[in-house]
mmCIF file of C-alpha atoms and ligand atoms in Angstrom:
data_model
loop_
_atom_site.group_PDB
_atom_site.id
_atom_site.type_symbol
_atom_site.label_atom_id
_atom_site.label_comp_id
_atom_site.label_asym_id
_atom_site.label_seq_id
_atom_site.Cartn_x
_atom_site.Cartn_y
_atom_site.Cartn_z
ATOM 1 C CA MET A 270 -8.097 33.356 29.519
ATOM 2 C CA PRO A 271 -4.489 32.318 30.320
ATOM 3 C CA GLU A 272 -2.512 34.756 32.457
ATOM 4 C CA LEU A 273 0.984 36.198 32.048
ATOM 5 C CA ALA A 274 2.980 38.348 34.510
ATOM 6 C CA THR A 275 6.160 40.196 33.550
ATOM 7 C CA PHE A 276 8.643 42.295 35.509
ATOM 8 C CA GLY A 277 11.100 44.926 34.455
ATOM 9 C CA GLU A 278 11.808 48.555 33.741
ATOM 10 C CA THR A 279 9.799 50.574 31.227
ATOM 11 C CA MET A 280 11.313 53.774 29.967
ATOM 12 C CA LEU A 281 9.944 56.629 27.929
ATOM 13 C CA ARG A 282 11.507 56.476 24.508
ATOM 14 C CA LEU A 283 12.115 59.772 22.735
ATOM 15 C CA SER A 284 12.564 59.569 18.954
ATOM 16 C CA PRO A 285 13.197 62.567 16.651
ATOM 17 C CA PRO A 286 11.107 62.533 13.510
ATOM 18 C CA GLY A 287 12.639 60.882 10.445
ATOM 19 C CA ASP A 288 16.422 60.886 10.463
ATOM 20 C CA GLN A 289 16.876 64.081 12.478
ATOM 21 C CA PRO A 290 19.747 63.994 15.035
ATOM 22 C CA VAL A 291 18.834 64.030 18.748
ATOM 23 C CA GLU A 292 21.132 67.046 19.216
ATOM 24 C CA THR A 293 19.136 69.267 16.917
ATOM 25 C CA ALA A 294 15.615 67.867 16.620
ATOM 26 C CA GLY A 295 12.883 70.279 17.731
ATOM 27 C CA THR A 296 10.274 67.635 18.459
ATOM 28 C CA PHE A 297 10.272 64.026 19.707
ATOM 29 C CA ALA A 298 7.743 61.217 19.521
ATOM 30 C CA VAL A 299 7.288 59.690 22.964
ATOM 31 C CA HIS A 300 6.559 56.005 23.445
ATOM 32 C CA ALA A 301 6.591 53.758 26.514
ATOM 33 C CA ALA A 302 9.366 51.193 25.982
ATOM 34 C CA GLY A 303 10.550 48.310 28.083
ATOM 35 C CA ALA A 304 11.392 44.756 27.116
ATOM 36 C CA GLU A 305 9.053 43.123 29.615
ATOM 37 C CA SER A 306 6.112 45.493 29.131
ATOM 38 C CA ASN A 307 6.525 45.151 25.390
ATOM 39 C CA VAL A 308 6.050 41.372 25.832
ATOM 40 C CA ALA A 309 2.989 41.975 28.049
ATOM 41 C CA VAL A 310 1.424 44.266 25.435
ATOM 42 C CA ALA A 311 1.963 41.791 22.577
ATOM 43 C CA ALA A 312 0.615 38.893 24.639
ATOM 44 C CA GLN A 313 -2.367 40.866 25.887
ATOM 45 C CA ARG A 314 -3.313 41.956 22.402
ATOM 46 C CA LEU A 315 -3.063 38.331 21.243
ATOM 47 C CA GLY A 316 -5.449 36.942 23.865
ATOM 48 C CA VAL A 317 -3.522 36.536 27.136
ATOM 49 C CA GLU A 318 -4.506 38.413 30.317
ATOM 50 C CA SER A 319 -1.219 40.216 30.980
ATOM 51 C CA THR A 320 0.100 42.187 33.912
ATOM 52 C CA TRP A 321 3.380 44.040 34.251
ATOM 53 C CA LEU A 322 5.051 44.424 37.670
ATOM 54 C CA SER A 323 7.391 47.317 38.281
ATOM 55 C CA LYS A 324 8.147 50.384 40.293
ATOM 56 C CA LEU A 325 7.567 53.896 38.962
ATOM 57 C CA PRO A 326 7.947 57.458 40.185
ATOM 58 C CA ASP A 327 4.624 58.963 41.213
ATOM 59 C CA SER A 328 5.008 61.739 38.703
ATOM 60 C CA PRO A 329 3.582 62.812 35.329
ATOM 61 C CA PRO A 330 6.262 60.821 33.384
ATOM 62 C CA GLY A 331 5.587 57.742 35.527
ATOM 63 C CA ARG A 332 1.845 58.067 35.030
ATOM 64 C CA ARG A 333 2.435 58.423 31.279
ATOM 65 C CA VAL A 334 3.967 54.949 31.291
ATOM 66 C CA LEU A 335 0.956 53.547 33.238
ATOM 67 C CA ALA A 336 -1.470 55.123 30.746
ATOM 68 C CA ALA A 337 0.449 53.763 27.756
ATOM 69 C CA LEU A 338 0.194 50.222 29.010
ATOM 70 C CA ARG A 339 -3.459 50.502 29.964
ATOM 71 C CA GLN A 340 -4.155 51.696 26.426
ATOM 72 C CA HIS A 341 -3.350 48.176 25.264
ATOM 73 C CA GLY A 342 -5.299 46.446 28.013
ATOM 74 C CA VAL A 343 -2.300 45.573 30.149
ATOM 75 C CA ASP A 344 -2.991 45.895 33.819
ATOM 76 C CA PRO A 345 0.103 47.413 35.511
ATOM 77 C CA ALA A 346 0.835 46.189 39.008
ATOM 78 C CA VAL A 347 3.176 48.942 39.995
ATOM 79 C CA VAL A 348 4.609 50.315 43.233
ATOM 80 C CA LEU A 349 4.489 54.126 43.040
ATOM 81 C CA THR A 350 7.251 55.951 44.874
ATOM 82 C CA GLU A 351 8.490 59.478 45.617
ATOM 83 C CA GLU A 352 12.110 58.223 45.235
ATOM 84 C CA GLY A 353 13.884 57.767 41.956
ATOM 85 C CA ARG A 354 13.087 58.895 38.446
ATOM 86 C CA GLN A 355 11.535 57.823 35.224
ATOM 87 C CA GLY A 356 14.169 56.442 32.871
ATOM 88 C CA THR A 357 14.270 57.535 29.274
ATOM 89 C CA TYR A 358 16.099 56.640 26.130
ATOM 90 C CA TYR A 359 16.690 58.379 22.844
ATOM 91 C CA LEU A 360 16.435 56.527 19.591
ATOM 92 C CA GLU A 361 18.056 58.147 16.572
ATOM 93 C CA SER A 362 17.390 56.430 13.234
ATOM 94 C CA ALA A 363 19.001 57.100 9.919
ATOM 95 C CA ASP A 364 20.140 55.302 6.816
ATOM 96 C CA PRO A 365 23.715 53.910 6.799
ATOM 97 C CA PRO A 366 26.347 54.909 7.638
ATOM 98 C CA ARG A 367 24.686 56.663 10.573
ATOM 99 C CA GLY A 368 22.335 53.832 11.391
ATOM 100 C CA ARG A 369 20.375 53.542 14.629
ATOM 101 C CA THR A 370 21.731 54.728 17.983
ATOM 102 C CA VAL A 371 20.275 54.242 21.433
ATOM 103 C CA THR A 372 21.297 56.671 24.167
ATOM 104 C CA TYR A 373 20.123 55.700 27.646
ATOM 105 C CA ASP A 374 19.240 58.161 30.371
ATOM 106 C CA ARG A 375 18.083 55.683 32.945
ATOM 107 C CA GLU A 376 20.407 56.019 35.949
ATOM 108 C CA GLY A 377 18.588 56.436 39.214
ATOM 109 C CA ALA A 378 15.311 54.996 37.883
ATOM 110 C CA ALA A 379 12.806 54.187 40.590
ATOM 111 C CA VAL A 380 12.693 50.517 39.546
ATOM 112 C CA ARG A 381 16.344 49.965 40.528
ATOM 113 C CA THR A 382 15.395 49.613 44.183
ATOM 114 C CA ALA A 383 12.397 47.271 43.643
ATOM 115 C CA THR A 384 12.387 44.166 45.849
ATOM 116 C CA ALA A 385 10.247 41.060 45.731
ATOM 117 C CA ALA A 386 8.897 41.935 49.172
ATOM 118 C CA GLU A 387 7.267 45.142 47.965
ATOM 119 C CA LEU A 388 5.849 43.797 44.711
ATOM 120 C CA PRO A 389 2.445 42.104 44.315
ATOM 121 C CA THR A 390 3.996 38.728 43.788
ATOM 122 C CA ASP A 391 0.692 36.922 44.190
ATOM 123 C CA LEU A 392 0.115 37.940 40.513
ATOM 124 C CA ILE A 393 3.184 35.899 39.544
ATOM 125 C CA GLU A 394 2.064 32.952 41.673
ATOM 126 C CA ARG A 395 -1.387 32.772 40.097
ATOM 127 C CA ALA A 396 -0.199 33.392 36.519
ATOM 128 C CA ASP A 397 0.367 30.635 33.998
ATOM 129 C CA ALA A 398 3.709 32.176 33.000
ATOM 130 C CA PHE A 399 6.175 34.732 34.308
ATOM 131 C CA HIS A 400 8.580 36.549 31.995
ATOM 132 C CA THR A 401 11.610 38.755 32.567
ATOM 133 C CA THR A 402 14.832 39.444 30.688
ATOM 134 C CA GLY A 403 18.563 39.929 31.123
ATOM 135 C CA ILE A 404 18.053 43.704 31.071
ATOM 136 C CA THR A 405 16.555 43.638 34.576
ATOM 137 C CA PRO A 406 19.441 42.077 36.573
ATOM 138 C CA ALA A 407 21.828 44.362 34.662
ATOM 139 C CA LEU A 408 20.264 47.492 36.178
ATOM 140 C CA SER A 409 21.277 47.145 39.851
ATOM 141 C CA ASP A 410 22.435 44.617 42.420
ATOM 142 C CA THR A 411 19.002 44.866 44.044
ATOM 143 C CA LEU A 412 17.319 44.015 40.778
ATOM 144 C CA ALA A 413 19.692 41.074 40.212
ATOM 145 C CA THR A 414 18.492 39.680 43.574
ATOM 146 C CA THR A 415 14.859 40.516 42.810
ATOM 147 C CA THR A 416 15.060 38.746 39.459
ATOM 148 C CA THR A 417 16.342 35.576 41.166
ATOM 149 C CA ASP A 418 13.709 35.870 43.899
ATOM 150 C CA LEU A 419 10.840 36.294 41.409
ATOM 151 C CA LEU A 420 11.966 33.367 39.222
ATOM 152 C CA GLU A 421 12.296 31.265 42.338
ATOM 153 C CA LEU A 422 8.896 32.216 43.614
ATOM 154 C CA ALA A 423 7.334 31.519 40.197
ATOM 155 C CA ARG A 424 8.958 28.138 40.084
ATOM 156 C CA GLU A 425 7.664 27.248 43.533
ATOM 157 C CA ALA A 426 4.146 28.210 42.435
ATOM 158 C CA ASP A 427 4.368 26.098 39.253
ATOM 159 C CA THR A 428 4.237 29.190 37.076
ATOM 160 C CA THR A 429 6.171 28.543 33.855
ATOM 161 C CA THR A 430 9.230 30.850 33.811
ATOM 162 C CA ALA A 431 10.380 32.573 30.650
ATOM 163 C CA PHE A 432 13.624 34.470 30.273
ATOM 164 C CA ASP A 433 15.091 36.346 27.275
ATOM 165 C CA LEU A 434 18.826 37.040 27.601
ATOM 166 C CA ASN A 435 18.503 40.391 25.859
ATOM 167 C CA TYR A 436 22.134 41.408 26.222
ATOM 168 C CA ARG A 437 22.696 45.184 26.327
ATOM 169 C CA SER A 438 26.342 46.159 25.956
ATOM 170 C CA LYS A 439 25.572 49.668 27.197
ATOM 171 C CA LEU A 440 24.514 48.175 30.573
ATOM 172 C CA TRP A 441 27.170 45.625 31.392
ATOM 173 C CA SER A 442 30.082 43.581 30.019
ATOM 174 C CA PRO A 443 29.649 40.129 28.506
ATOM 175 C CA GLU A 444 31.570 38.644 31.447
ATOM 176 C CA ALA A 445 29.317 40.282 34.034
ATOM 177 C CA ALA A 446 26.219 39.233 32.064
ATOM 178 C CA ARG A 447 27.491 35.676 31.773
ATOM 179 C CA GLU A 448 28.152 35.322 35.481
ATOM 180 C CA THR A 449 24.757 36.652 36.548
ATOM 181 C CA VAL A 450 22.653 35.086 33.802
ATOM 182 C CA THR A 451 24.075 31.590 34.006
ATOM 183 C CA ASP A 452 23.237 31.646 37.691
ATOM 184 C CA LEU A 453 19.582 32.398 36.877
ATOM 185 C CA LEU A 454 19.160 29.830 34.138
ATOM 186 C CA ASP A 455 18.525 26.910 36.525
ATOM 187 C CA ARG A 456 15.201 28.570 37.334
ATOM 188 C CA VAL A 457 14.110 29.034 33.722
ATOM 189 C CA ASP A 458 11.650 26.860 31.764
ATOM 190 C CA LEU A 459 11.617 28.787 28.475
ATOM 191 C CA PHE A 460 14.923 30.391 27.503
ATOM 192 C CA VAL A 461 15.020 32.739 24.519
ATOM 193 C CA VAL A 462 18.318 34.048 23.177
ATOM 194 C CA ALA A 463 19.404 35.825 20.023
ATOM 195 C CA ASP A 464 22.188 33.879 18.326
ATOM 196 C CA ARG A 465 24.505 36.951 18.506
ATOM 197 C CA ASP A 466 23.944 37.164 22.307
ATOM 198 C CA ALA A 467 24.589 33.469 22.745
ATOM 199 C CA GLU A 468 27.947 34.016 21.107
ATOM 200 C CA THR A 469 28.824 37.273 22.914
ATOM 201 C CA VAL A 470 27.672 36.298 26.404
ATOM 202 C CA LEU A 471 27.705 32.517 26.504
ATOM 203 C CA GLY A 472 30.555 31.899 24.056
ATOM 204 C CA LEU A 473 28.403 29.665 21.772
ATOM 205 C CA ALA A 474 29.670 30.424 18.298
ATOM 206 C CA GLY A 475 28.073 27.573 16.389
ATOM 207 C CA SER A 476 25.086 27.655 14.024
ATOM 208 C CA PRO A 477 21.711 28.568 15.721
ATOM 209 C CA VAL A 478 20.726 24.900 15.632
ATOM 210 C CA GLU A 479 24.028 23.902 17.334
ATOM 211 C CA THR A 480 23.572 26.640 19.900
ATOM 212 C CA ALA A 481 19.994 25.598 20.686
ATOM 213 C CA GLU A 482 20.955 21.921 21.006
ATOM 214 C CA ARG A 483 24.011 22.790 23.179
ATOM 215 C CA LEU A 484 21.834 24.893 25.524
ATOM 216 C CA ASP A 485 19.212 22.144 25.650
ATOM 217 C CA ALA A 486 21.963 19.648 26.636
ATOM 218 C CA ASP A 487 23.644 21.900 29.186
ATOM 219 C CA TYR A 488 20.508 23.116 31.097
ATOM 220 C CA ASP A 489 17.238 21.723 32.231
ATOM 221 C CA PHE A 490 15.026 23.975 30.065
ATOM 222 C CA GLU A 491 11.626 22.862 28.924
ATOM 223 C CA THR A 492 12.116 24.809 25.698
ATOM 224 C CA VAL A 493 15.019 26.762 24.309
ATOM 225 C CA VAL A 494 14.585 29.165 21.441
ATOM 226 C CA VAL A 495 17.440 30.747 19.476
ATOM 227 C CA THR A 496 16.406 33.711 17.293
ATOM 228 C CA ARG A 497 18.486 34.620 14.286
ATOM 229 C CA GLY A 498 17.066 37.908 12.938
ATOM 230 C CA ASP A 499 16.013 37.728 9.291
ATOM 231 C CA GLU A 500 16.728 34.023 9.224
ATOM 232 C CA GLY A 501 13.924 33.115 11.654
ATOM 233 C CA ALA A 502 14.254 31.027 14.820
ATOM 234 C CA VAL A 503 15.075 27.558 16.115
ATOM 235 C CA ALA A 504 13.597 25.768 19.071
ATOM 236 C CA VAL A 505 14.510 22.604 20.921
ATOM 237 C CA HIS A 506 11.723 21.010 22.943
ATOM 238 C CA ASP A 507 11.240 17.440 24.148
ATOM 239 C CA GLY A 508 14.379 16.353 22.322
ATOM 240 C CA GLN A 509 13.165 17.718 18.989
ATOM 241 C CA THR A 510 14.618 20.590 16.983
ATOM 242 C CA HIS A 511 12.196 22.850 15.090
ATOM 243 C CA GLU A 512 13.233 25.498 12.563
ATOM 244 C CA GLN A 513 11.123 28.463 11.543
ATOM 245 C CA PRO A 514 12.100 30.778 8.690
ATOM 246 C CA ALA A 515 11.511 34.520 9.108
ATOM 247 C CA ILE A 516 8.612 36.215 7.395
ATOM 248 C CA PRO A 517 9.924 38.932 5.043
ATOM 249 C CA ALA A 518 9.247 42.249 6.789
ATOM 250 C CA SER A 519 9.882 45.996 6.749
ATOM 251 C CA ASP A 520 13.063 47.475 8.298
ATOM 252 C CA ALA A 521 11.186 50.634 9.242
ATOM 253 C CA HIS A 522 10.693 50.072 12.966
ATOM 254 C CA PRO A 523 12.908 47.149 14.153
ATOM 255 C CA VAL A 524 13.206 48.105 17.829
ATOM 256 C CA GLY A 525 10.910 45.773 19.780
ATOM 257 C CA THR A 526 11.078 42.930 17.279
ATOM 258 C CA GLY A 527 12.603 40.493 19.761
ATOM 259 C CA ASP A 528 9.994 41.330 22.449
ATOM 260 C CA ALA A 529 7.163 40.977 19.898
ATOM 261 C CA PHE A 530 8.492 37.507 19.050
ATOM 262 C CA VAL A 531 8.481 36.489 22.706
ATOM 263 C CA GLY A 532 4.982 37.963 23.223
ATOM 264 C CA GLY A 533 3.629 36.068 20.208
ATOM 265 C CA PHE A 534 5.417 32.864 21.178
ATOM 266 C CA LEU A 535 4.019 32.953 24.721
ATOM 267 C CA ALA A 536 0.525 33.889 23.514
ATOM 268 C CA SER A 537 0.449 30.854 21.274
ATOM 269 C CA ARG A 538 1.897 28.430 23.886
ATOM 270 C CA LEU A 539 -0.436 29.731 26.611
ATOM 271 C CA GLN A 540 -3.436 29.190 24.354
ATOM 272 C CA GLY A 541 -2.497 25.612 23.648
ATOM 273 C CA GLY A 542 -0.198 25.998 20.561
ATOM 274 C CA THR A 543 2.582 23.527 19.971
ATOM 275 C CA VAL A 544 6.208 24.721 19.930
ATOM 276 C CA PRO A 545 6.197 24.843 16.054
ATOM 277 C CA ASP A 546 2.882 26.808 16.193
ATOM 278 C CA ALA A 547 4.369 29.202 18.712
ATOM 279 C CA LEU A 548 7.511 29.686 16.585
ATOM 280 C CA ALA A 549 5.374 30.615 13.618
ATOM 281 C CA TYR A 550 3.137 32.850 15.680
ATOM 282 C CA GLY A 551 6.081 34.645 17.296
ATOM 283 C CA THR A 552 7.746 35.119 13.960
ATOM 284 C CA ALA A 553 4.619 36.635 12.425
ATOM 285 C CA THR A 554 4.145 38.925 15.451
ATOM 286 C CA ALA A 555 7.754 40.028 15.164
ATOM 287 C CA ALA A 556 7.394 40.689 11.437
ATOM 288 C CA LEU A 557 4.295 42.845 12.028
ATOM 289 C CA LYS A 558 6.075 44.806 14.749
ATOM 290 C CA ARG A 559 8.595 46.034 12.263
ATOM 291 C CA THR A 560 5.877 47.982 10.534
ATOM 292 C CA VAL A 561 4.715 49.750 13.720
ATOM 293 C CA PRO A 562 6.431 52.901 15.169
ATOM 294 C CA GLY A 563 7.358 52.764 18.838
ATOM 295 C CA ASP A 564 8.488 49.738 20.859
ATOM 296 C CA MET A 565 5.235 47.903 21.119
ATOM 297 C CA ALA A 566 3.664 45.371 18.835
ATOM 298 C CA VAL A 567 0.286 46.960 18.068
ATOM 299 C CA VAL A 568 -1.065 43.788 16.531
ATOM 300 C CA THR A 569 -4.240 41.697 16.460
ATOM 301 C CA PRO A 570 -4.740 37.941 16.243
ATOM 302 C CA GLU A 571 -6.324 38.551 12.795
ATOM 303 C CA ALA A 572 -3.266 40.420 11.550
ATOM 304 C CA VAL A 573 -0.977 37.655 12.830
ATOM 305 C CA GLU A 574 -3.128 35.023 11.038
ATOM 306 C CA ARG A 575 -2.973 37.052 7.850
ATOM 307 C CA ALA A 576 0.793 37.397 8.047
ATOM 308 C CA LEU A 577 1.019 33.595 8.571
ATOM 309 C CA ALA A 578 -1.205 32.849 5.659
ATOM 310 C CA ASP A 579 0.708 35.164 3.312
ATOM 311 C CA GLU A 580 2.432 33.161 0.618
ATOM 312 C CA SER A 581 5.578 35.295 0.982
ATOM 313 C CA GLY A 582 5.940 33.987 4.488
ATOM 314 C CA ARG A 583 4.701 30.503 3.931
ATOM 315 C CA ILE A 584 5.802 28.028 6.506
ATOM 316 C CA GLU A 585 6.980 24.701 5.350
ATOM 317 C CA ARG A 586 5.975 22.131 7.991
HETATM 318 O O1 ELE B 777 15.469 48.261 28.333
HETATM 319 C C1 ELE B 777 16.206 48.266 27.321
HETATM 320 O O2 ELE B 777 17.384 48.419 27.375
HETATM 321 C C2 ELE B 777 15.657 48.138 26.010
HETATM 322 O O3 ELE B 777 16.427 47.893 25.135
HETATM 323 C C3 ELE B 777 14.190 48.199 25.773
HETATM 324 C C4 ELE B 777 14.057 47.917 24.264
HETATM 325 O O4 ELE B 777 13.611 49.069 23.689
HETATM 326 C C5 ELE B 777 13.298 46.757 23.984
HETATM 327 O O5 ELE B 777 13.650 45.660 24.810
HETATM 328 C C6 ELE B 777 13.441 46.372 22.490
HETATM 329 O O6 ELE B 777 14.286 45.289 22.299
HETATM 330 P P1 ELE B 777 14.225 44.317 21.035
HETATM 331 O O7 ELE B 777 12.859 43.654 21.065
HETATM 332 O O8 ELE B 777 15.311 43.388 21.259
HETATM 333 O O9 ELE B 777 14.371 45.198 19.795
#
């Protein structure tokens, strides 16, 4: 079985039922939620042995996160600490004009002090791929250094490095993100970016195909993928551009769609899929995620195959 290691923060997400406001809801659904653990869960469920590295408080909320990942077969490789807290976020969802709102409560999270020296980095060195996102270096100066160190260490061990820009405007400015992220990109083999983030952070305002080709020309990536929401995704690999339309999907549970795409893409590539195969597989995984409450893609290989075979999402290749 191929192996994937990821690193980042996982929060507990609290969502009121239906369209109730956070201010007045009497109950909340609780889900473990973090970009990098979401990717590990999707990949694990799709046939890749996945581990998630992080640092958590040794407390009931911290242990809840561990249990949630184990439920999906992900093996957490976590430093437990008495210092720092378990981050949370609130997700309020309603029809327009209220829409969806994320409220973070993640200051002082235990993970913000995590260093490469204290993490079980041998798991990154032995993995086939290592994945992290632009959320991680946004969380603290220490984590910015740790992100660089882990990508560097993966590179030295010939572990394929994957990085999703995942810009979060509630964590940092586009300028700060640009400065930090562009520094990291020299260490990245697979770069994934949403077209809106490429524009906001990297100033690339062209079409997704133009953006992907520009990024391919400017950096030394093995593969660059630009996602474009309900218009699918574009990849450039080995000098070739591949386009993948989206699979029509529900709008019920969109949070985690991007991570599901990356999990599906990596699962396909790590199991021998071509880049067009991986684009299709990631797109189907992302479409399925949108039907599942919580942040994680609770999917199976069979469900992904069914979504791919569905005429409504037929892929023209
Ligand atoms: O850490 C954060 O700030 C997060 O936003 C965690 C998010 O819940 C997921 O990363 C979902 O992100 P998408 O897959 O882009 O919908």
